[in-house]
Amino acid sequence: KLTHSLSTIESEASLFQLKASYLGKSGVMQQYNEQLKNLKPEEKKEFGQKLNILKQVISGLFEEKLQAIVQQEINQKLSQSAYDTSLRAEFIRAKRHQGGYHPLTLVKREMEDLFYAMGFSILDGPFVEDEFHNFTALNIPADHPARDMQDTFWFSDKIHCLRTHASPIEIRAMQDLTPPFKFIAPAKVFRNEEIDASHEAAFHQIEGMVIDKNIGVQHMLYFLNTLVQEILGKETKTRLRSGFFPFVEPGFELDVSCHLCHGAGCSFCKDSGWIEFCGCGLTHPNVLIAGGLDPSEWSGFAFGLGWDRFAMIRYGIEDIRHIQGADLRFSTQFRSY
Ligand code: PHE
């Protein structure tokens, strides 16, 4: 009878009620205890032992049922919880937005890691430059036609401008550091340009400079070859063409072999197999003097590369407008790097 009653019970409260009717003060067991008094002494012992065993069995059954009810309540709470602890991790991750690093940041970090390992410092300078650092000290005097090479945003005082290139950082470095020194400088620069697939009014350059004794073109080529082979691939070739920049003499343009099509022809090398990579050359004596260095003692080389273009050819991005477009469909493609 008891096992049947127990099987119909679902709550702790009704379990305790049933338990009282068996083991409580006016329960069934108590009635047996009272019968005990009326028995003969020899019967008492046997009946008493039987009663004890019965009591233990009944208590055990109630304890068992109590455990079952408690466990059932826990299961029920868990199934109503806001957390589905059985949900698979992939499902949760897919629903959460995951960011990525911008390709400009990625190539900058590659450049910084490489050059830092070769003993270079990482420098920057102000966006708003003065005429001296942006032009005059770089051997571009006020009346020189080379000023027209870079369409400039001038401030109304006609002395300050937004820096048109990263090269003014060369002058600041020469003024601030004790030679010998070497640095690279990733920098945002500004030009008053028509915007199209390869031109933005605000874009980015990375300048590099080494100042030491007896620097020659071979030193410059060593570092530039290391740069392109480490970042674009070991098989990447370079070639120098002569190029004019007032602050270097001799001046060059460095091309790299197209690592995207390997000469088969593509939009990045305009089917020529070569991509213009950077301007470079040996630092002009006038620039050393403007930076406070004696050209009979010190020499140097410098290079300036288009950081946006570098990111574009590094990752095969066709349009510079993607770089600054802030379109998440673009930037999240780089999350795996
Ligand atoms: N500053 C030059 C430019 O903006 C690039 C350059 C840097 C060329 C250093 C030579 C040496 O075009």
mmCIF file of C-alpha atoms and ligand atoms in Angstrom:
data_model
loop_
_atom_site.group_PDB
_atom_site.id
_atom_site.type_symbol
_atom_site.label_atom_id
_atom_site.label_comp_id
_atom_site.label_asym_id
_atom_site.label_seq_id
_atom_site.Cartn_x
_atom_site.Cartn_y
_atom_site.Cartn_z
ATOM 1 C CA LYS A 1 0.000 0.000 0.000
ATOM 2 C CA LEU A 2 2.808 2.378 0.916
ATOM 3 C CA THR A 3 4.733 1.852 -2.327
ATOM 4 C CA HIS A 4 1.570 2.587 -4.273
ATOM 5 C CA SER A 5 0.913 5.823 -2.332
ATOM 6 C CA LEU A 6 4.521 6.877 -2.805
ATOM 7 C CA SER A 7 4.324 6.399 -6.577
ATOM 8 C CA THR A 8 1.425 8.887 -6.814
ATOM 9 C CA ILE A 9 3.236 11.640 -4.869
ATOM 10 C CA GLU A 10 4.843 14.526 -6.766
ATOM 11 C CA SER A 11 5.625 17.272 -4.227
ATOM 12 C CA GLU A 12 7.771 17.478 -1.122
ATOM 13 C CA ALA A 13 4.787 18.775 0.907
ATOM 14 C CA SER A 14 2.522 15.783 0.181
ATOM 15 C CA LEU A 15 5.474 13.463 0.788
ATOM 16 C CA PHE A 16 5.907 14.899 4.307
ATOM 17 C CA GLN A 17 2.155 14.533 4.882
ATOM 18 C CA LEU A 18 2.272 10.848 3.950
ATOM 19 C CA LYS A 19 5.410 10.376 6.035
ATOM 20 C CA ALA A 20 3.609 11.829 9.104
ATOM 21 C CA SER A 21 0.727 9.366 8.620
ATOM 22 C CA TYR A 22 3.227 6.466 8.910
ATOM 23 C CA LEU A 23 5.997 7.682 11.195
ATOM 24 C CA GLY A 24 4.338 10.657 12.995
ATOM 25 C CA LYS A 25 2.883 10.904 16.541
ATOM 26 C CA SER A 26 -0.557 9.608 15.506
ATOM 27 C CA GLY A 27 0.757 7.534 12.630
ATOM 28 C CA VAL A 28 0.524 3.826 11.860
ATOM 29 C CA MET A 29 3.848 3.009 13.483
ATOM 30 C CA GLN A 30 2.811 4.726 16.704
ATOM 31 C CA GLN A 31 -0.300 2.490 16.813
ATOM 32 C CA TYR A 32 1.962 -0.592 16.562
ATOM 33 C CA ASN A 33 4.155 0.832 19.325
ATOM 34 C CA GLU A 34 1.089 1.067 21.552
ATOM 35 C CA GLN A 35 0.126 -2.562 20.848
ATOM 36 C CA LEU A 36 3.612 -3.457 22.085
ATOM 37 C CA LYS A 37 2.592 -2.523 25.649
ATOM 38 C CA ASN A 38 -0.139 -5.212 25.731
ATOM 39 C CA LEU A 39 2.161 -8.064 24.719
ATOM 40 C CA LYS A 40 3.839 -10.629 26.946
ATOM 41 C CA PRO A 41 7.569 -9.957 27.661
ATOM 42 C CA GLU A 42 8.815 -12.813 25.377
ATOM 43 C CA GLU A 43 6.572 -11.626 22.495
ATOM 44 C CA LYS A 44 7.655 -7.992 23.077
ATOM 45 C CA LYS A 45 11.241 -8.625 22.059
ATOM 46 C CA GLU A 46 10.444 -10.293 18.753
ATOM 47 C CA PHE A 47 7.690 -7.815 17.848
ATOM 48 C CA GLY A 48 9.903 -4.868 18.875
ATOM 49 C CA GLN A 49 12.710 -6.042 16.580
ATOM 50 C CA LYS A 50 10.256 -6.519 13.705
ATOM 51 C CA LEU A 51 8.868 -3.009 14.310
ATOM 52 C CA ASN A 52 12.362 -1.513 14.175
ATOM 53 C CA ILE A 53 13.137 -3.190 10.895
ATOM 54 C CA LEU A 54 9.785 -2.064 9.469
ATOM 55 C CA LYS A 55 10.524 1.512 10.621
ATOM 56 C CA GLN A 56 13.917 1.464 8.905
ATOM 57 C CA VAL A 57 12.451 0.131 5.668
ATOM 58 C CA ILE A 58 9.705 2.767 5.662
ATOM 59 C CA SER A 59 12.181 5.589 6.446
ATOM 60 C CA GLY A 60 14.398 4.353 3.598
ATOM 61 C CA LEU A 61 11.491 4.418 1.163
ATOM 62 C CA PHE A 62 10.629 8.029 2.155
ATOM 63 C CA GLU A 63 14.293 9.123 1.876
ATOM 64 C CA GLU A 64 14.521 7.571 -1.589
ATOM 65 C CA LYS A 65 11.371 9.321 -2.738
ATOM 66 C CA LEU A 66 12.574 12.664 -1.312
ATOM 67 C CA GLN A 67 15.819 12.435 -3.332
ATOM 68 C CA ALA A 68 13.803 11.659 -6.466
ATOM 69 C CA ILE A 69 11.551 14.688 -5.945
ATOM 70 C CA VAL A 70 14.501 17.065 -5.320
ATOM 71 C CA GLN A 71 16.277 15.835 -8.474
ATOM 72 C CA GLN A 72 13.118 16.286 -10.487
ATOM 73 C CA GLU A 73 12.773 19.887 -9.255
ATOM 74 C CA ILE A 74 16.393 20.665 -10.303
ATOM 75 C CA ASN A 75 15.777 19.205 -13.763
ATOM 76 C CA GLN A 76 12.655 21.259 -14.126
ATOM 77 C CA LYS A 77 14.433 24.518 -13.117
ATOM 78 C CA LEU A 78 17.232 23.827 -15.591
ATOM 79 C CA SER A 79 14.821 23.251 -18.440
ATOM 80 C CA GLN A 80 13.100 26.588 -17.768
ATOM 81 C CA SER A 81 16.433 28.527 -17.531
ATOM 82 C CA ALA A 82 17.325 31.337 -19.992
ATOM 83 C CA TYR A 83 20.599 29.521 -20.673
ATOM 84 C CA ASP A 84 20.555 26.547 -22.925
ATOM 85 C CA THR A 85 23.624 24.792 -21.608
ATOM 86 C CA SER A 86 23.417 22.211 -24.362
ATOM 87 C CA LEU A 87 23.805 24.801 -27.159
ATOM 88 C CA ARG A 88 26.828 24.241 -29.420
ATOM 89 C CA ALA A 89 29.668 26.795 -29.216
ATOM 90 C CA GLU A 90 29.823 27.320 -32.998
ATOM 91 C CA PHE A 91 26.221 28.483 -33.021
ATOM 92 C CA ILE A 92 26.855 31.131 -30.353
ATOM 93 C CA ARG A 93 30.001 32.399 -32.124
ATOM 94 C CA ALA A 94 28.299 32.684 -35.506
ATOM 95 C CA LYS A 95 25.687 35.039 -34.077
ATOM 96 C CA ARG A 96 28.238 37.362 -32.453
ATOM 97 C CA HIS A 97 29.914 40.072 -34.567
ATOM 98 C CA GLN A 98 33.616 39.457 -34.973
ATOM 99 C CA GLY A 99 35.953 42.319 -35.932
ATOM 100 C CA GLY A 100 39.072 42.340 -38.084
ATOM 101 C CA TYR A 101 42.197 44.450 -38.434
ATOM 102 C CA HIS A 102 42.268 47.049 -41.196
ATOM 103 C CA PRO A 103 44.728 46.166 -43.990
ATOM 104 C CA LEU A 104 46.605 49.445 -43.334
ATOM 105 C CA THR A 105 47.161 48.302 -39.755
ATOM 106 C CA LEU A 106 48.218 44.852 -40.933
ATOM 107 C CA VAL A 107 50.929 46.051 -43.350
ATOM 108 C CA LYS A 108 52.058 48.702 -40.866
ATOM 109 C CA ARG A 109 52.575 46.003 -38.240
ATOM 110 C CA GLU A 110 54.485 43.847 -40.705
ATOM 111 C CA MET A 111 56.707 46.832 -41.564
ATOM 112 C CA GLU A 112 57.214 47.770 -37.920
ATOM 113 C CA ASP A 113 58.045 44.202 -36.870
ATOM 114 C CA LEU A 114 60.572 43.849 -39.676
ATOM 115 C CA PHE A 115 62.298 47.223 -39.268
ATOM 116 C CA TYR A 116 62.212 47.187 -35.480
ATOM 117 C CA ALA A 117 64.041 43.843 -35.650
ATOM 118 C CA MET A 118 66.700 45.554 -37.827
ATOM 119 C CA GLY A 119 67.243 48.287 -35.220
ATOM 120 C CA PHE A 120 64.992 51.027 -36.636
ATOM 121 C CA SER A 121 62.910 53.384 -34.470
ATOM 122 C CA ILE A 122 59.232 54.046 -35.295
ATOM 123 C CA LEU A 123 58.519 57.795 -35.551
ATOM 124 C CA ASP A 124 55.661 60.153 -36.414
ATOM 125 C CA GLY A 125 55.267 63.919 -36.720
ATOM 126 C CA PRO A 126 52.457 66.506 -36.770
ATOM 127 C CA PHE A 127 49.680 66.597 -39.426
ATOM 128 C CA VAL A 128 49.977 70.390 -39.540
ATOM 129 C CA GLU A 129 53.459 71.238 -40.746
ATOM 130 C CA ASP A 130 55.212 74.496 -41.470
ATOM 131 C CA GLU A 131 56.595 75.484 -44.824
ATOM 132 C CA PHE A 132 60.164 74.912 -43.577
ATOM 133 C CA HIS A 133 59.755 71.234 -42.636
ATOM 134 C CA ASN A 134 57.400 70.297 -45.470
ATOM 135 C CA PHE A 135 59.327 72.069 -48.280
ATOM 136 C CA THR A 136 62.261 74.433 -47.663
ATOM 137 C CA ALA A 137 64.388 72.093 -45.513
ATOM 138 C CA LEU A 138 63.753 69.347 -48.064
ATOM 139 C CA ASN A 139 65.511 71.412 -50.733
ATOM 140 C CA ILE A 140 62.267 72.738 -52.222
ATOM 141 C CA PRO A 141 62.609 76.563 -52.052
ATOM 142 C CA ALA A 142 59.564 78.862 -52.290
ATOM 143 C CA ASP A 143 59.992 79.693 -55.967
ATOM 144 C CA HIS A 144 60.888 76.141 -57.030
ATOM 145 C CA PRO A 145 58.547 74.402 -59.502
ATOM 146 C CA ALA A 146 58.831 71.184 -57.422
ATOM 147 C CA ARG A 147 56.347 72.744 -54.974
ATOM 148 C CA ASP A 148 53.701 72.216 -57.665
ATOM 149 C CA MET A 149 54.389 68.436 -57.645
ATOM 150 C CA GLN A 150 52.307 68.232 -54.472
ATOM 151 C CA ASP A 151 48.964 70.081 -54.466
ATOM 152 C CA THR A 152 48.884 71.545 -50.994
ATOM 153 C CA PHE A 153 46.188 72.431 -48.471
ATOM 154 C CA TRP A 154 47.536 75.741 -47.112
ATOM 155 C CA PHE A 155 46.289 77.439 -43.947
ATOM 156 C CA SER A 156 45.294 81.090 -44.247
ATOM 157 C CA ASP A 157 48.591 82.236 -42.616
ATOM 158 C CA LYS A 158 50.280 80.852 -45.793
ATOM 159 C CA ILE A 159 53.037 79.407 -43.571
ATOM 160 C CA HIS A 160 51.329 76.262 -42.286
ATOM 161 C CA CYS A 161 49.928 73.434 -44.356
ATOM 162 C CA LEU A 162 48.711 69.868 -43.953
ATOM 163 C CA ARG A 163 51.818 67.750 -44.567
ATOM 164 C CA THR A 164 51.854 66.661 -48.200
ATOM 165 C CA HIS A 165 54.265 63.775 -47.581
ATOM 166 C CA ALA A 166 56.002 61.926 -44.744
ATOM 167 C CA SER A 167 59.426 63.430 -45.558
ATOM 168 C CA PRO A 168 59.203 66.366 -43.056
ATOM 169 C CA ILE A 169 59.667 63.652 -40.402
ATOM 170 C CA GLU A 170 63.229 63.252 -41.817
ATOM 171 C CA ILE A 171 63.971 66.866 -40.844
ATOM 172 C CA ARG A 172 62.445 66.488 -37.378
ATOM 173 C CA ALA A 173 64.435 63.280 -36.811
ATOM 174 C CA MET A 174 67.718 64.954 -37.829
ATOM 175 C CA GLN A 175 66.931 67.853 -35.479
ATOM 176 C CA ASP A 176 65.934 65.617 -32.547
ATOM 177 C CA LEU A 177 68.161 62.518 -32.737
ATOM 178 C CA THR A 178 71.896 62.058 -32.438
ATOM 179 C CA PRO A 179 73.376 60.288 -35.487
ATOM 180 C CA PRO A 180 73.854 57.527 -36.427
ATOM 181 C CA PHE A 181 70.153 56.635 -36.422
ATOM 182 C CA LYS A 182 67.567 54.835 -38.516
ATOM 183 C CA PHE A 183 63.792 55.001 -38.450
ATOM 184 C CA ILE A 184 60.582 54.326 -40.306
ATOM 185 C CA ALA A 185 57.544 56.584 -39.968
ATOM 186 C CA PRO A 186 54.016 55.515 -40.964
ATOM 187 C CA ALA A 187 52.109 58.771 -41.598
ATOM 188 C CA LYS A 188 48.761 60.138 -42.809
ATOM 189 C CA VAL A 189 49.347 62.797 -45.487
ATOM 190 C CA PHE A 190 47.095 65.235 -47.365
ATOM 191 C CA ARG A 191 46.923 66.494 -50.935
ATOM 192 C CA ASN A 192 44.447 68.658 -52.761
ATOM 193 C CA GLU A 193 43.630 65.995 -55.381
ATOM 194 C CA GLU A 194 40.738 64.793 -57.502
ATOM 195 C CA ILE A 195 39.489 61.563 -55.923
ATOM 196 C CA ASP A 196 39.463 58.458 -58.120
ATOM 197 C CA ALA A 197 40.302 54.742 -57.874
ATOM 198 C CA SER A 198 43.957 55.481 -57.076
ATOM 199 C CA HIS A 199 43.806 58.971 -55.472
ATOM 200 C CA GLU A 200 42.411 60.176 -52.141
ATOM 201 C CA ALA A 201 42.828 63.656 -50.608
ATOM 202 C CA ALA A 202 43.974 62.030 -47.389
ATOM 203 C CA PHE A 203 46.218 59.041 -47.848
ATOM 204 C CA HIS A 204 49.146 57.351 -46.166
ATOM 205 C CA GLN A 205 52.884 57.003 -46.636
ATOM 206 C CA ILE A 206 55.660 55.197 -44.841
ATOM 207 C CA GLU A 207 58.966 57.042 -44.767
ATOM 208 C CA GLY A 208 62.258 55.387 -43.987
ATOM 209 C CA MET A 209 65.679 56.899 -43.343
ATOM 210 C CA VAL A 210 69.165 55.787 -42.344
ATOM 211 C CA ILE A 211 71.802 58.323 -41.297
ATOM 212 C CA ASP A 212 75.327 56.982 -40.804
ATOM 213 C CA LYS A 213 78.853 57.319 -42.171
ATOM 214 C CA ASN A 214 79.653 56.381 -45.805
ATOM 215 C CA ILE A 215 76.105 55.406 -46.771
ATOM 216 C CA GLY A 216 75.710 54.389 -50.403
ATOM 217 C CA VAL A 217 73.055 53.073 -52.799
ATOM 218 C CA GLN A 218 74.059 49.485 -51.893
ATOM 219 C CA HIS A 219 72.876 50.023 -48.278
ATOM 220 C CA MET A 220 69.586 51.444 -49.512
ATOM 221 C CA LEU A 221 69.074 48.475 -51.854
ATOM 222 C CA TYR A 222 69.865 45.999 -49.087
ATOM 223 C CA PHE A 223 67.069 47.357 -46.866
ATOM 224 C CA LEU A 224 64.555 47.815 -49.698
ATOM 225 C CA ASN A 225 65.179 44.291 -51.044
ATOM 226 C CA THR A 226 64.768 42.901 -47.531
ATOM 227 C CA LEU A 227 61.514 44.829 -47.170
ATOM 228 C CA VAL A 228 59.899 43.573 -50.380
ATOM 229 C CA GLN A 229 61.151 40.004 -50.020
ATOM 230 C CA GLU A 230 59.979 39.689 -46.428
ATOM 231 C CA ILE A 231 56.550 41.235 -46.997
ATOM 232 C CA LEU A 232 55.657 40.487 -50.644
ATOM 233 C CA GLY A 233 57.508 37.191 -50.970
ATOM 234 C CA LYS A 234 61.057 35.882 -51.302
ATOM 235 C CA GLU A 235 60.857 35.645 -55.100
ATOM 236 C CA THR A 236 59.989 39.363 -55.504
ATOM 237 C CA LYS A 237 62.557 41.223 -57.644
ATOM 238 C CA THR A 238 63.344 44.937 -57.623
ATOM 239 C CA ARG A 239 64.602 47.354 -60.235
ATOM 240 C CA LEU A 240 65.760 50.965 -59.922
ATOM 241 C CA ARG A 241 64.860 53.702 -62.370
ATOM 242 C CA SER A 242 66.228 57.186 -61.994
ATOM 243 C CA GLY A 243 63.662 59.551 -60.531
ATOM 244 C CA PHE A 244 63.599 63.156 -59.367
ATOM 245 C CA PHE A 245 62.927 64.200 -55.769
ATOM 246 C CA PRO A 246 64.613 67.452 -54.648
ATOM 247 C CA PHE A 247 65.674 65.954 -51.290
ATOM 248 C CA VAL A 248 67.690 63.038 -52.673
ATOM 249 C CA GLU A 249 70.659 62.865 -55.044
ATOM 250 C CA PRO A 250 70.841 60.528 -56.824
ATOM 251 C CA GLY A 251 67.097 59.893 -56.741
ATOM 252 C CA PHE A 252 65.278 56.747 -57.867
ATOM 253 C CA GLU A 253 61.964 55.069 -58.298
ATOM 254 C CA LEU A 254 61.994 51.467 -57.154
ATOM 255 C CA ASP A 255 59.758 48.968 -58.940
ATOM 256 C CA VAL A 256 58.915 45.496 -57.651
ATOM 257 C CA SER A 257 58.110 42.484 -59.824
ATOM 258 C CA CYS A 258 54.365 41.782 -59.707
ATOM 259 C CA HIS A 259 53.828 39.121 -57.047
ATOM 260 C CA LEU A 260 50.098 39.020 -57.902
ATOM 261 C CA CYS A 261 50.370 37.726 -61.505
ATOM 262 C CA HIS A 262 54.095 36.814 -61.653
ATOM 263 C CA GLY A 263 54.356 38.553 -65.017
ATOM 264 C CA ALA A 264 51.259 36.951 -66.568
ATOM 265 C CA GLY A 265 49.527 40.357 -66.593
ATOM 266 C CA CYS A 266 47.032 41.933 -64.167
ATOM 267 C CA SER A 267 45.455 45.276 -63.222
ATOM 268 C CA PHE A 268 48.013 45.962 -60.473
ATOM 269 C CA CYS A 269 51.014 45.967 -62.826
ATOM 270 C CA LYS A 270 48.932 47.135 -65.810
ATOM 271 C CA ASP A 271 50.165 43.999 -67.593
ATOM 272 C CA SER A 272 53.792 45.221 -67.385
ATOM 273 C CA GLY A 273 54.923 42.724 -64.720
ATOM 274 C CA TRP A 274 56.265 45.630 -62.601
ATOM 275 C CA ILE A 275 54.661 47.729 -59.873
ATOM 276 C CA GLU A 276 55.949 51.175 -58.819
ATOM 277 C CA PHE A 277 56.802 50.697 -55.170
ATOM 278 C CA CYS A 278 58.569 53.729 -53.721
ATOM 279 C CA GLY A 279 60.683 56.828 -54.232
ATOM 280 C CA CYS A 280 64.161 56.669 -52.758
ATOM 281 C CA GLY A 281 67.695 57.987 -52.957
ATOM 282 C CA LEU A 282 70.689 59.309 -51.078
ATOM 283 C CA THR A 283 69.935 62.251 -48.825
ATOM 284 C CA HIS A 284 70.838 65.564 -50.519
ATOM 285 C CA PRO A 285 73.618 67.544 -48.730
ATOM 286 C CA ASN A 286 71.293 70.564 -48.472
ATOM 287 C CA VAL A 287 68.840 68.403 -46.516
ATOM 288 C CA LEU A 288 71.551 67.217 -44.120
ATOM 289 C CA ILE A 289 72.539 70.858 -43.540
ATOM 290 C CA ALA A 290 68.906 71.914 -42.959
ATOM 291 C CA GLY A 291 68.656 69.086 -40.398
ATOM 292 C CA GLY A 292 71.770 70.371 -38.603
ATOM 293 C CA LEU A 293 74.159 67.652 -39.828
ATOM 294 C CA ASP A 294 77.568 68.143 -41.481
ATOM 295 C CA PRO A 295 77.476 66.505 -44.960
ATOM 296 C CA SER A 296 81.254 65.975 -44.839
ATOM 297 C CA GLU A 297 80.737 63.694 -41.816
ATOM 298 C CA TRP A 298 77.246 62.213 -42.242
ATOM 299 C CA SER A 299 75.399 60.666 -45.145
ATOM 300 C CA GLY A 300 72.136 58.838 -45.540
ATOM 301 C CA PHE A 301 69.412 57.366 -47.655
ATOM 302 C CA ALA A 302 65.644 57.750 -47.513
ATOM 303 C CA PHE A 303 62.630 56.115 -49.070
ATOM 304 C CA GLY A 304 58.947 56.962 -49.136
ATOM 305 C CA LEU A 305 56.276 54.474 -50.127
ATOM 306 C CA GLY A 306 52.537 54.770 -50.621
ATOM 307 C CA TRP A 307 51.198 52.900 -47.586
ATOM 308 C CA ASP A 308 47.684 52.531 -49.095
ATOM 309 C CA ARG A 309 49.121 51.219 -52.351
ATOM 310 C CA PHE A 310 51.355 48.894 -50.375
ATOM 311 C CA ALA A 311 48.304 47.462 -48.564
ATOM 312 C CA MET A 312 46.491 47.204 -51.916
ATOM 313 C CA ILE A 313 49.218 45.179 -53.614
ATOM 314 C CA ARG A 314 49.917 43.178 -50.442
ATOM 315 C CA TYR A 315 46.286 42.009 -50.266
ATOM 316 C CA GLY A 316 45.162 42.457 -53.898
ATOM 317 C CA ILE A 317 42.693 45.340 -53.236
ATOM 318 C CA GLU A 318 41.655 47.040 -56.519
ATOM 319 C CA ASP A 319 40.288 50.402 -55.351
ATOM 320 C CA ILE A 320 41.893 52.816 -52.858
ATOM 321 C CA ARG A 321 38.404 54.019 -51.866
ATOM 322 C CA HIS A 322 37.834 50.684 -50.104
ATOM 323 C CA ILE A 323 40.725 51.511 -47.788
ATOM 324 C CA GLN A 324 38.985 54.525 -46.280
ATOM 325 C CA GLY A 325 35.396 53.516 -46.998
ATOM 326 C CA ALA A 326 34.689 52.105 -43.510
ATOM 327 C CA ASP A 327 32.515 49.438 -45.142
ATOM 328 C CA LEU A 328 32.399 46.467 -42.781
ATOM 329 C CA ARG A 329 31.820 44.085 -45.690
ATOM 330 C CA PHE A 330 35.341 45.105 -46.766
ATOM 331 C CA SER A 331 37.187 45.196 -43.471
ATOM 332 C CA THR A 332 35.766 41.979 -42.004
ATOM 333 C CA GLN A 333 37.341 40.076 -44.903
ATOM 334 C CA PHE A 334 40.686 40.576 -43.158
ATOM 335 C CA ARG A 335 39.637 39.056 -39.839
ATOM 336 C CA SER A 336 41.574 35.855 -40.361
ATOM 337 C CA TYR A 337 44.972 37.555 -40.611
HETATM 338 N N1 PHE B 1 58.252 62.185 -50.238
HETATM 339 C C1 PHE B 1 58.238 61.614 -51.556
HETATM 340 C C2 PHE B 1 56.836 61.706 -52.132
HETATM 341 O O1 PHE B 1 55.901 61.971 -51.385
HETATM 342 C C3 PHE B 1 58.694 60.169 -51.544
HETATM 343 C C4 PHE B 1 60.166 60.030 -51.256
HETATM 344 C C5 PHE B 1 60.600 59.900 -49.961
HETATM 345 C C6 PHE B 1 61.089 60.022 -52.278
HETATM 346 C C7 PHE B 1 61.956 59.756 -49.674
HETATM 347 C C8 PHE B 1 62.427 59.860 -52.012
HETATM 348 C C9 PHE B 1 62.859 59.718 -50.730
HETATM 349 O O2 PHE B 1 56.600 61.524 -53.295
#
